[in-house]
Tab-separated table of C-alpha atoms and ligand atoms in Angstrom:
chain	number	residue	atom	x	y	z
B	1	UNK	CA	-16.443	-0.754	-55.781
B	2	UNK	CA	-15.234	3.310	-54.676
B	3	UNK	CA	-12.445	3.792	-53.131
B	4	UNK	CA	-14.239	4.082	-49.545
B	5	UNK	CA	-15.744	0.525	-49.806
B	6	UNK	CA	-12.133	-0.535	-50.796
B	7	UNK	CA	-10.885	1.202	-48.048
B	8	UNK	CA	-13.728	-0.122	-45.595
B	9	UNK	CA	-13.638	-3.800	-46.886
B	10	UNK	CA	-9.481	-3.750	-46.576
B	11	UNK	CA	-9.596	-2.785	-42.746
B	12	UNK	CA	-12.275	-5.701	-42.187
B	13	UNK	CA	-9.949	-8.131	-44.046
B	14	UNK	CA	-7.171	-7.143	-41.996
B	15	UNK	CA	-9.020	-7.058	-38.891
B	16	UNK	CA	-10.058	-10.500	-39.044
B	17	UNK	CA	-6.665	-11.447	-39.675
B	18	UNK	CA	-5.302	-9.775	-36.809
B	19	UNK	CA	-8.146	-11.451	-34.856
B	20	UNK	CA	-7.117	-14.739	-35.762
B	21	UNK	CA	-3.792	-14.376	-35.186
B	22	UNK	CA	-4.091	-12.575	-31.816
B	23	UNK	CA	-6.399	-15.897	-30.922
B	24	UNK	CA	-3.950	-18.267	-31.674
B	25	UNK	CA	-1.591	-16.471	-30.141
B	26	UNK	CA	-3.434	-16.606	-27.253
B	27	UNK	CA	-4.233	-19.733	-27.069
B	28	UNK	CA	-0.506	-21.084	-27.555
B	29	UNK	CA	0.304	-19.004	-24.465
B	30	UNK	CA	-2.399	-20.734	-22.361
B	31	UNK	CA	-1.691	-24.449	-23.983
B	32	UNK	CA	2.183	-24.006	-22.838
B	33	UNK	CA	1.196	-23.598	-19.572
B	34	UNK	CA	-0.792	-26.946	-19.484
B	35	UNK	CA	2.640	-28.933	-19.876
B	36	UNK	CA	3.303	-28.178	-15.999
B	37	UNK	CA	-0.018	-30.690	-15.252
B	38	UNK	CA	-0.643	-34.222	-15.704
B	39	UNK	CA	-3.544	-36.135	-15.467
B	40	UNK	CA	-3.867	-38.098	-12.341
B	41	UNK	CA	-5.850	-40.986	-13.489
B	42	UNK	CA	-8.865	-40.194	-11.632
B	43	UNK	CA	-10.868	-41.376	-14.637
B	44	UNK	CA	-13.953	-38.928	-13.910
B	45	UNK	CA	-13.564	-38.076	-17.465
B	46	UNK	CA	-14.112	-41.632	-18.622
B	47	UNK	CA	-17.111	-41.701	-16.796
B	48	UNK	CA	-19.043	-38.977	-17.615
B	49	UNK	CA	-17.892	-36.816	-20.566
B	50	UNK	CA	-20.295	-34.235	-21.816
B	51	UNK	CA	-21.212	-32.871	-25.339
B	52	UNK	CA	-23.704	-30.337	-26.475
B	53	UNK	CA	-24.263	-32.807	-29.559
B	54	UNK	CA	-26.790	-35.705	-29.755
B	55	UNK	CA	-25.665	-39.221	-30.840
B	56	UNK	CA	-27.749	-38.500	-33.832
B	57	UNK	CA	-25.544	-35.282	-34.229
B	58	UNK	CA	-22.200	-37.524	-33.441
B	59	UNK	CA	-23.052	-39.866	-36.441
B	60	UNK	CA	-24.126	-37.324	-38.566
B	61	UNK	CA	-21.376	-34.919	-38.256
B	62	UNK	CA	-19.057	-38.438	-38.323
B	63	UNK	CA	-20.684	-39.014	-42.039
B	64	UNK	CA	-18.915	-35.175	-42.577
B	65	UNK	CA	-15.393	-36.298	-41.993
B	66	UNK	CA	-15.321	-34.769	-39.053
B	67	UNK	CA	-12.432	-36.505	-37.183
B	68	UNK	CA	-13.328	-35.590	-33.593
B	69	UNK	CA	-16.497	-37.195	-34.333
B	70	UNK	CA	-15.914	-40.721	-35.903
B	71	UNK	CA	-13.262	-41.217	-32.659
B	72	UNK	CA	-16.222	-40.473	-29.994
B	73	UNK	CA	-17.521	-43.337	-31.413
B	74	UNK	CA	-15.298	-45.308	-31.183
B	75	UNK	CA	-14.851	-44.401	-27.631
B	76	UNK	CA	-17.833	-43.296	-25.865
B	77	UNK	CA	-21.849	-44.835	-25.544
B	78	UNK	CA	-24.505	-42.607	-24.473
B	79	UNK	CA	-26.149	-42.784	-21.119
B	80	UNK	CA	-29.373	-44.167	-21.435
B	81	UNK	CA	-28.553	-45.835	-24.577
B	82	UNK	CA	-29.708	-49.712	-24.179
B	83	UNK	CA	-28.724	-52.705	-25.962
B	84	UNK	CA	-30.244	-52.045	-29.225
B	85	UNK	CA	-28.188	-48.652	-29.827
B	86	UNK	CA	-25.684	-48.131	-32.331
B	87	UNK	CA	-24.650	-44.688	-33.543
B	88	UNK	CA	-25.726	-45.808	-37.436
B	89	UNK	CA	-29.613	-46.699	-36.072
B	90	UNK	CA	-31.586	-46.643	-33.312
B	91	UNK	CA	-29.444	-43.629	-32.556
B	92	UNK	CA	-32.065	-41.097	-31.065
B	93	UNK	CA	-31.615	-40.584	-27.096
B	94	UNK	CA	-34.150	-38.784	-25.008
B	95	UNK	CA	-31.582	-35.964	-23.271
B	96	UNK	CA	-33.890	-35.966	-19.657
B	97	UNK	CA	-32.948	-39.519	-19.493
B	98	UNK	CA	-29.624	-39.367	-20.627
B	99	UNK	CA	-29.168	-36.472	-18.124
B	100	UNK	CA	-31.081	-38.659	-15.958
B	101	UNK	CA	-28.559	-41.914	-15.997
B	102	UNK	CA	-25.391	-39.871	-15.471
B	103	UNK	CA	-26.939	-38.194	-12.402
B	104	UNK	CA	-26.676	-41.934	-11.194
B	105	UNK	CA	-23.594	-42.259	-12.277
B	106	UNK	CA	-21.937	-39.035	-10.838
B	107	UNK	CA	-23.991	-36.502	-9.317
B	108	UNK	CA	-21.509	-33.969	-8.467
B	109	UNK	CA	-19.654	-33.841	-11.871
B	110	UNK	CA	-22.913	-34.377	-13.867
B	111	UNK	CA	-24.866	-31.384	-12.492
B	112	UNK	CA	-21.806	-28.818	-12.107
B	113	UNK	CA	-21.938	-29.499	-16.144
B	114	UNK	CA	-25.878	-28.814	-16.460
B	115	UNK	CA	-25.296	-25.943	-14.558
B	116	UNK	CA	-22.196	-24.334	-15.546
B	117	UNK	CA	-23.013	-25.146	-19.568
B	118	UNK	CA	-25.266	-22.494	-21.537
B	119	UNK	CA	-26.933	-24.846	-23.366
B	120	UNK	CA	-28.182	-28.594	-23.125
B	121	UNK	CA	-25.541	-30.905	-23.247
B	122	UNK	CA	-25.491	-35.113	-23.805
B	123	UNK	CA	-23.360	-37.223	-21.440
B	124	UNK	CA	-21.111	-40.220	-22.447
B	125	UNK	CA	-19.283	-42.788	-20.861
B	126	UNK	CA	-15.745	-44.777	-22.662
B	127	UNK	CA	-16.860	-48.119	-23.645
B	128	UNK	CA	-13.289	-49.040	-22.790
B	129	UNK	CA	-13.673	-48.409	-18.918
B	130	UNK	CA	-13.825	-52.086	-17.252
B	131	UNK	CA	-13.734	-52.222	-13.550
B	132	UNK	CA	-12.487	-48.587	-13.250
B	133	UNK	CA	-9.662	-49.291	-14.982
B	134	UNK	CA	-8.376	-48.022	-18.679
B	135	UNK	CA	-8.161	-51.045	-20.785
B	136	UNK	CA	-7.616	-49.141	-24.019
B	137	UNK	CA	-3.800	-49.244	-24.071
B	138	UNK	CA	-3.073	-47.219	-27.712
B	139	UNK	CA	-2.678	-43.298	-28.025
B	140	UNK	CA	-5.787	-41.597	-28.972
B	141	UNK	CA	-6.471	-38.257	-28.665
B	142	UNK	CA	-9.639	-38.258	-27.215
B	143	UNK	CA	-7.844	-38.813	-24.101
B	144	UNK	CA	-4.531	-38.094	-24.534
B	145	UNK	CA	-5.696	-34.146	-25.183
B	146	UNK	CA	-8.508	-34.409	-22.317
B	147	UNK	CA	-9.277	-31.195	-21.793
B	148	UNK	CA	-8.506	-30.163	-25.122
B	149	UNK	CA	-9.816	-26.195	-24.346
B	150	UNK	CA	-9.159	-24.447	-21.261
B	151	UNK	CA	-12.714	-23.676	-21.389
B	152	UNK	CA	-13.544	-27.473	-20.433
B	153	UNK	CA	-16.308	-27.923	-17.426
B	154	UNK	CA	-13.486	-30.710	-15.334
B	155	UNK	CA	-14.447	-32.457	-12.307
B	156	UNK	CA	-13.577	-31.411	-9.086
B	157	UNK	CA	-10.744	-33.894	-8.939
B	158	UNK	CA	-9.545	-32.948	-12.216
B	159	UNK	CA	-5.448	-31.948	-11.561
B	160	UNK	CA	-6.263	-29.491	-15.065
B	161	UNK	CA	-8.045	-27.324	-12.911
B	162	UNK	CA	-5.429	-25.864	-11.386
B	163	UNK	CA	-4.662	-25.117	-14.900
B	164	UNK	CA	-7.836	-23.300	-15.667
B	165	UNK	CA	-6.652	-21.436	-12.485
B	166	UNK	CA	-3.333	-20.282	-13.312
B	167	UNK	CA	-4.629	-19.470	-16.571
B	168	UNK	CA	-6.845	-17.050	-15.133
B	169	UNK	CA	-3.875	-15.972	-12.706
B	170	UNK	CA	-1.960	-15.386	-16.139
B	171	UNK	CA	-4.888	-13.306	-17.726
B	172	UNK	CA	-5.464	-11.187	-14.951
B	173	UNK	CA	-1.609	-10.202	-13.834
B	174	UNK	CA	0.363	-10.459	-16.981
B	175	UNK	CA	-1.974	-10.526	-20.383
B	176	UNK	CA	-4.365	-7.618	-19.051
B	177	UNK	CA	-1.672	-4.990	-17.754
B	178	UNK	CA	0.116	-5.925	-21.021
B	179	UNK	CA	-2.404	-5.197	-23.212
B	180	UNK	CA	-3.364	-1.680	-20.970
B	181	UNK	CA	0.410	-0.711	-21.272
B	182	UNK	CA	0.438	-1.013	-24.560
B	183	UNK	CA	-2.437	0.563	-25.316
B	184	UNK	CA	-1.610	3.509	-23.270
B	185	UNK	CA	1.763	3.801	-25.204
B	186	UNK	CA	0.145	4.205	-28.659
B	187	UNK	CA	-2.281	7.046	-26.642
B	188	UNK	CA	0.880	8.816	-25.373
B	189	UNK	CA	2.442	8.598	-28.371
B	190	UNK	CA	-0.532	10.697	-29.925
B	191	UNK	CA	1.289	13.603	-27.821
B	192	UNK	CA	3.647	13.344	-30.850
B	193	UNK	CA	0.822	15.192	-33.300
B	194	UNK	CA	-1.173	18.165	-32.375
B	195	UNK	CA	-4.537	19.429	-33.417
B	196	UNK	CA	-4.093	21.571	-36.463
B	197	UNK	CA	-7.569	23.401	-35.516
B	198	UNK	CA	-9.311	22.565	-38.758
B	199	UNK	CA	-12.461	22.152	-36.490
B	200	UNK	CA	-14.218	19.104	-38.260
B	201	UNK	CA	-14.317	17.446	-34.991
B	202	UNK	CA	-16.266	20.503	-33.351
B	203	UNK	CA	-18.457	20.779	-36.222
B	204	UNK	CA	-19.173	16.881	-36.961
B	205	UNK	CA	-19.056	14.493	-33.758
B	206	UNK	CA	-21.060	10.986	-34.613
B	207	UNK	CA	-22.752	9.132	-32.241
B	208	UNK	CA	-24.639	5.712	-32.189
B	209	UNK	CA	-27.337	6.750	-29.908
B	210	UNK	CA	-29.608	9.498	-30.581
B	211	UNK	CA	-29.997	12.892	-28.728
B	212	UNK	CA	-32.992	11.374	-26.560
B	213	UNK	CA	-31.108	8.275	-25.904
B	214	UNK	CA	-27.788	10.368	-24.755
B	215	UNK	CA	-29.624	12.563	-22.638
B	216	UNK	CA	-31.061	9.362	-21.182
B	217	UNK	CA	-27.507	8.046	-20.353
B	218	UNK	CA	-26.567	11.288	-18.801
B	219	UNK	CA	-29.407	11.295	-17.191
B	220	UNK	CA	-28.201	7.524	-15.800
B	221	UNK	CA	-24.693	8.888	-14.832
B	222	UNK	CA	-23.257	8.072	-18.042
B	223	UNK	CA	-19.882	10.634	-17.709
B	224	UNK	CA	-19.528	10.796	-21.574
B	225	UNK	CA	-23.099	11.029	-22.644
B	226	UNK	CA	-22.972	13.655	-19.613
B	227	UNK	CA	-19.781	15.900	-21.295
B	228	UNK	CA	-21.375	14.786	-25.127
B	229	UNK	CA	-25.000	16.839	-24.316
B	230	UNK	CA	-23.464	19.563	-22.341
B	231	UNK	CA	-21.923	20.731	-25.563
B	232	UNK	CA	-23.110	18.951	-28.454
B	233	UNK	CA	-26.859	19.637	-29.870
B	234	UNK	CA	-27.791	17.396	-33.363
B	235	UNK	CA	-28.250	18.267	-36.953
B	236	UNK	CA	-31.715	18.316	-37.893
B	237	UNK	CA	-31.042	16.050	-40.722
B	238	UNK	CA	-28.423	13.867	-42.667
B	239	UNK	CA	-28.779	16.183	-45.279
B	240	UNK	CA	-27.552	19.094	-43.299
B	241	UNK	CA	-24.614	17.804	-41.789
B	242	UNK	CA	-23.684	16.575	-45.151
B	243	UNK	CA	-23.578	19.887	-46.421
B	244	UNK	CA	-21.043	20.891	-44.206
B	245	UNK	CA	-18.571	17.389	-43.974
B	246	UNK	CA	-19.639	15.999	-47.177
B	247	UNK	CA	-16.698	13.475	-47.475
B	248	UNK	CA	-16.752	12.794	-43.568
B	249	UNK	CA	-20.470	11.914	-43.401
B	250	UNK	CA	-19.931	9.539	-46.336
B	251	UNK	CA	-17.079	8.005	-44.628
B	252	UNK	CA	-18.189	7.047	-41.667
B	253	UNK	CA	-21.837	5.935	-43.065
B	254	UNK	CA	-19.411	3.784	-45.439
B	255	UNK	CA	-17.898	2.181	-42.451
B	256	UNK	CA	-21.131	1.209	-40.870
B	257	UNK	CA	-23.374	-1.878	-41.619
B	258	UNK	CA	-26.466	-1.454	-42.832
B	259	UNK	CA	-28.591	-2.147	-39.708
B	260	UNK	CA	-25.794	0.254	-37.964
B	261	UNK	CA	-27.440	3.600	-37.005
B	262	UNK	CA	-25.169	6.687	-36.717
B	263	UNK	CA	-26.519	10.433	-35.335
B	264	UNK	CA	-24.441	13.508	-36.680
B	265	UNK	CA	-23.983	16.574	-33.957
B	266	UNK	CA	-22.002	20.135	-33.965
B	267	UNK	CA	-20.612	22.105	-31.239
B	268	UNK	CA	-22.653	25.606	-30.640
B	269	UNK	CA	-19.553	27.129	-28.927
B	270	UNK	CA	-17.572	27.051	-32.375
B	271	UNK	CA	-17.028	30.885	-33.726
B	272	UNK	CA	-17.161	31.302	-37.251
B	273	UNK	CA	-13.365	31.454	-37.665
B	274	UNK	CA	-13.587	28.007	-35.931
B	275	UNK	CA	-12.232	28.718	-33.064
B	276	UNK	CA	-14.000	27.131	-29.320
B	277	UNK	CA	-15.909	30.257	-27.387
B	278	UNK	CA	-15.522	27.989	-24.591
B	279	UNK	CA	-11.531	26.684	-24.659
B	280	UNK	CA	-10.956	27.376	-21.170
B	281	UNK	CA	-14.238	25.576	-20.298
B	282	UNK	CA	-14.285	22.840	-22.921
B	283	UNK	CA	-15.067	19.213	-21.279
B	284	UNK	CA	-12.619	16.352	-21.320
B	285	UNK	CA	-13.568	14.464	-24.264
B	286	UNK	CA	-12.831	18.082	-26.339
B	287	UNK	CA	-9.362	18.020	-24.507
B	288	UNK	CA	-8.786	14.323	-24.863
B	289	UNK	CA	-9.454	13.970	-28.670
B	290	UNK	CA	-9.079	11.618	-30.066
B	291	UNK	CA	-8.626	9.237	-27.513
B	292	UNK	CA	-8.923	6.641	-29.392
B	293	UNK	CA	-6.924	5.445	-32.795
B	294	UNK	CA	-9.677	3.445	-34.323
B	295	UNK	CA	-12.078	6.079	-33.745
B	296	UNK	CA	-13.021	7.635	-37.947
B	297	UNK	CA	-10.659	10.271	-37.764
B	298	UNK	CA	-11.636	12.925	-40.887
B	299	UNK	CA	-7.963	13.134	-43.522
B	300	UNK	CA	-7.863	16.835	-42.495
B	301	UNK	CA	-7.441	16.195	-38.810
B	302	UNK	CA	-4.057	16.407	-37.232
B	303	UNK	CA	-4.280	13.075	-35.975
B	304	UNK	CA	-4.975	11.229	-38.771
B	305	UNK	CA	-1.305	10.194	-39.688
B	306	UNK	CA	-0.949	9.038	-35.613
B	307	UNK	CA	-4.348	6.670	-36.825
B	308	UNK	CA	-2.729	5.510	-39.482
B	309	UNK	CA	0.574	4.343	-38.236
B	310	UNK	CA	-0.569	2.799	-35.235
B	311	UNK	CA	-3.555	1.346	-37.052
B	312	UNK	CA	-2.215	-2.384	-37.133
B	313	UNK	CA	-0.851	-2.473	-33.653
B	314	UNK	CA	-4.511	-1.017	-31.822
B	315	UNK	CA	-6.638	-3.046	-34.002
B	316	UNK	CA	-4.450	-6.253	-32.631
B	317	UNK	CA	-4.969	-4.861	-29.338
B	318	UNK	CA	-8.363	-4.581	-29.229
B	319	UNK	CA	-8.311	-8.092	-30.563
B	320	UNK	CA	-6.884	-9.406	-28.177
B	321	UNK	CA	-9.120	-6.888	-25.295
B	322	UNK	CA	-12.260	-9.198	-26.911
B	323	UNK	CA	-10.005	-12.499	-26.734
B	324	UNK	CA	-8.452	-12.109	-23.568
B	325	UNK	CA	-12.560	-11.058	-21.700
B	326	UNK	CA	-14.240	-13.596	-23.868
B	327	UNK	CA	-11.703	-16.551	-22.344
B	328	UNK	CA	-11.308	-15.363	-18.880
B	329	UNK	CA	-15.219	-14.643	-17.952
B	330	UNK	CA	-15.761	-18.476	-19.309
B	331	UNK	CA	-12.974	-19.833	-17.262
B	332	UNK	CA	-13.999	-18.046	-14.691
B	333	UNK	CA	-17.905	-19.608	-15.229
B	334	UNK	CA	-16.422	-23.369	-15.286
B	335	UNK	CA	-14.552	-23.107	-12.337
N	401	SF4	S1	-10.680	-35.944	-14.958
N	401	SF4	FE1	-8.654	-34.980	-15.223
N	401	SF4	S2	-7.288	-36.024	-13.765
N	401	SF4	FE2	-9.137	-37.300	-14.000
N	401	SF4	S3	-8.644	-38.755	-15.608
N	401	SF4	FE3	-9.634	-37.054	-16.589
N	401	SF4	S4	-7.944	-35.674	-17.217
N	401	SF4	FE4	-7.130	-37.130	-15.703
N	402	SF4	S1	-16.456	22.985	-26.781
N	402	SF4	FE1	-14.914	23.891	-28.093
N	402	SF4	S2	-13.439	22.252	-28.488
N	402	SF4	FE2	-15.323	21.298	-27.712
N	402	SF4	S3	-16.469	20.770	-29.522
N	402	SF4	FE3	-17.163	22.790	-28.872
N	402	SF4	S4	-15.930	24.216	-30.051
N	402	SF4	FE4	-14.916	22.227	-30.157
N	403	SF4	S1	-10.472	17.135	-36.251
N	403	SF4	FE1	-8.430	16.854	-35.388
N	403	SF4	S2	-7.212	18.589	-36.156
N	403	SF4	FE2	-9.379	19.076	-36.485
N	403	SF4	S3	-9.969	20.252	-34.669
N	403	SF4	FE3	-10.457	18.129	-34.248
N	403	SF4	S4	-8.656	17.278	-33.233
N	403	SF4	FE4	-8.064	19.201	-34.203
């Protein structure tokens, strides 16, 4: 392995650990604000708890060791099942009339879940629910940790909802902003390194989309495709813009998968003593550069030691940009 792959595979490695960490982070934060709830009894949950597995799936993934699994059965019988079922045999259950029975059951609960889930889900009822009343007096977690994510589709009644509501609250007004300010700190910070003029960036920008495809976006209002084609044009071929940026082109195809495509351009305003014909002129994303610290910043560039050191702390940001969307657009869809 060179010392780019080593380089490339090292900042995926630590990525994902960031990621991880950022996520349980996150999470932690959300879970302590579920101790201000309790449940209320209203045993909806009992009723009608939903799954996207099958019984079949249940037993199977039970055989696994999977602990989540071998409690549902001891807790909770498929609708539709009838008296010959048993999660070892006779296990298969026909999900329209599963979906069916707990439409009977609870019709506002059980279609808020068909709708609200992306995917077909089973329903369940506790096999310890007599008379609506709990007769199951031990701990188990099945119930104890109902709803175990904040991502949960709950019942109207459901006192966690409010919950799923402050959570969003929480998101929007304290995690969000956070995140922003931080971000914006590392960008001013940037204001402590200065371009040194080498010109790589005028002579090498990379792109995802092609020419045709930028021109497109322009075309659809797109305001940085729009500054991008005003001054960029493209190399006619890999080839030739490796000439130029040898190491640079091999860097960033290096940091690319395989079914990533990349697009090389250069700046027609550059002199030949690499200065811009056009400084006064030049569009925001020349003045702004780089506005980003995990954009591929060449070695030569006077920004590339303000990349490195704030390397960790963007990458966890941008983590937690991804976690922080990701959770609140599904809250936001269950509730
Ligand atoms: S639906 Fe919510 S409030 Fe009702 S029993 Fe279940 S956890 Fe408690
Ligand atoms: S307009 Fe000037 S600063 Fe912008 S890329 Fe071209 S030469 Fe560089
Ligand atoms: S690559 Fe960096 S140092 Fe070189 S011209 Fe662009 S911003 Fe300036």
């Amino acid at each position: 392995m060179n010392k780019l792959d080593l380089e490339r595979k090292k900042n995926r490695i630590l990525y994902r650990e960031l990621f991880f960490e950022a996520d349980k982070t996150f999470k932690e934060q959300l879970n302590k604000l579920k101790s201000d709830f309790s449940c209320s009894k209203c045993l909806s949950c009992c009723k009608i708890r939903y799954s996207q597995f099958s019984p079949a799936d249940i037993f199977e993934l039970s055989k696994q060791e999977d602990i989540i699994s071998q409690e549902y059965i001891k807790f909770f019988i498929p609708y539709g099942a009838d008296e010959f079922f048993t999660y070892e045999q006779d296990n298969e259950i026909q999900i329209e009339l599963n979906n069916k029975k707990a439409l009977e059951t609870d019709n506002n609960y059980t279609s808020s879940v068909i709708i609200k889930s992306l995917e077909p889900v089973y329903f369940y009822y506790c096999r310890h629910l007599n008379n609506n009343k709990c007769s199951y007096s031990d701990k188990n977690f099945l119930c104890d940790n109902f709803p175990n994510s904040i991502t949960t589709i709950l019942p109207e009644n459901c006192s966690f909802r409010e919950w799923q509501k402050l959570c969003t609250d929480k998101i929007k007004n304290e995690i969000a902003p956070d995140v922003y300010s931080k971000a914006s700190e590392i960008q001013n910070y940037s204001h402590n390194f200065s371009c040194n003029g080498c010109a790589t960036c005028c002579n090498l920008a990379c792109s995802e989309y092609s020419y045709e495809e930028l021109k497109q976006k322009a075309q659809n209002g797109d305001e940085f495709a729009k500054q991008f084609t005003s001054i960029f044009i493209p190399y006619k071929t890999l080839d030739e813009a490796r000439e130029i940026f040898p190491d640079y082109v091999d860097l960033v195809k290096q940091t690319l998968d395989d079914d990533e495509n990349i697009y090389f351009y250069h700046c027609p305003h550059l002199s030949s003593e690499n200065t811009c014909t056009t400084y006064e002129k030049r569009p925001g994303i020349c003045r702004d550069f780089p506005d980003n610290p995990l954009s591929i910043l060449p070695t030569t560039c006077g920004f590339y030691e303000w990349k490195e050191e704030v390397m960790v702390a963007s990458m966890t940001l941008h983590a937690m940009t991804y976690i922080y969307k990701f959770y609140l657009e599904k809250i936001e869809t269950v509730l």
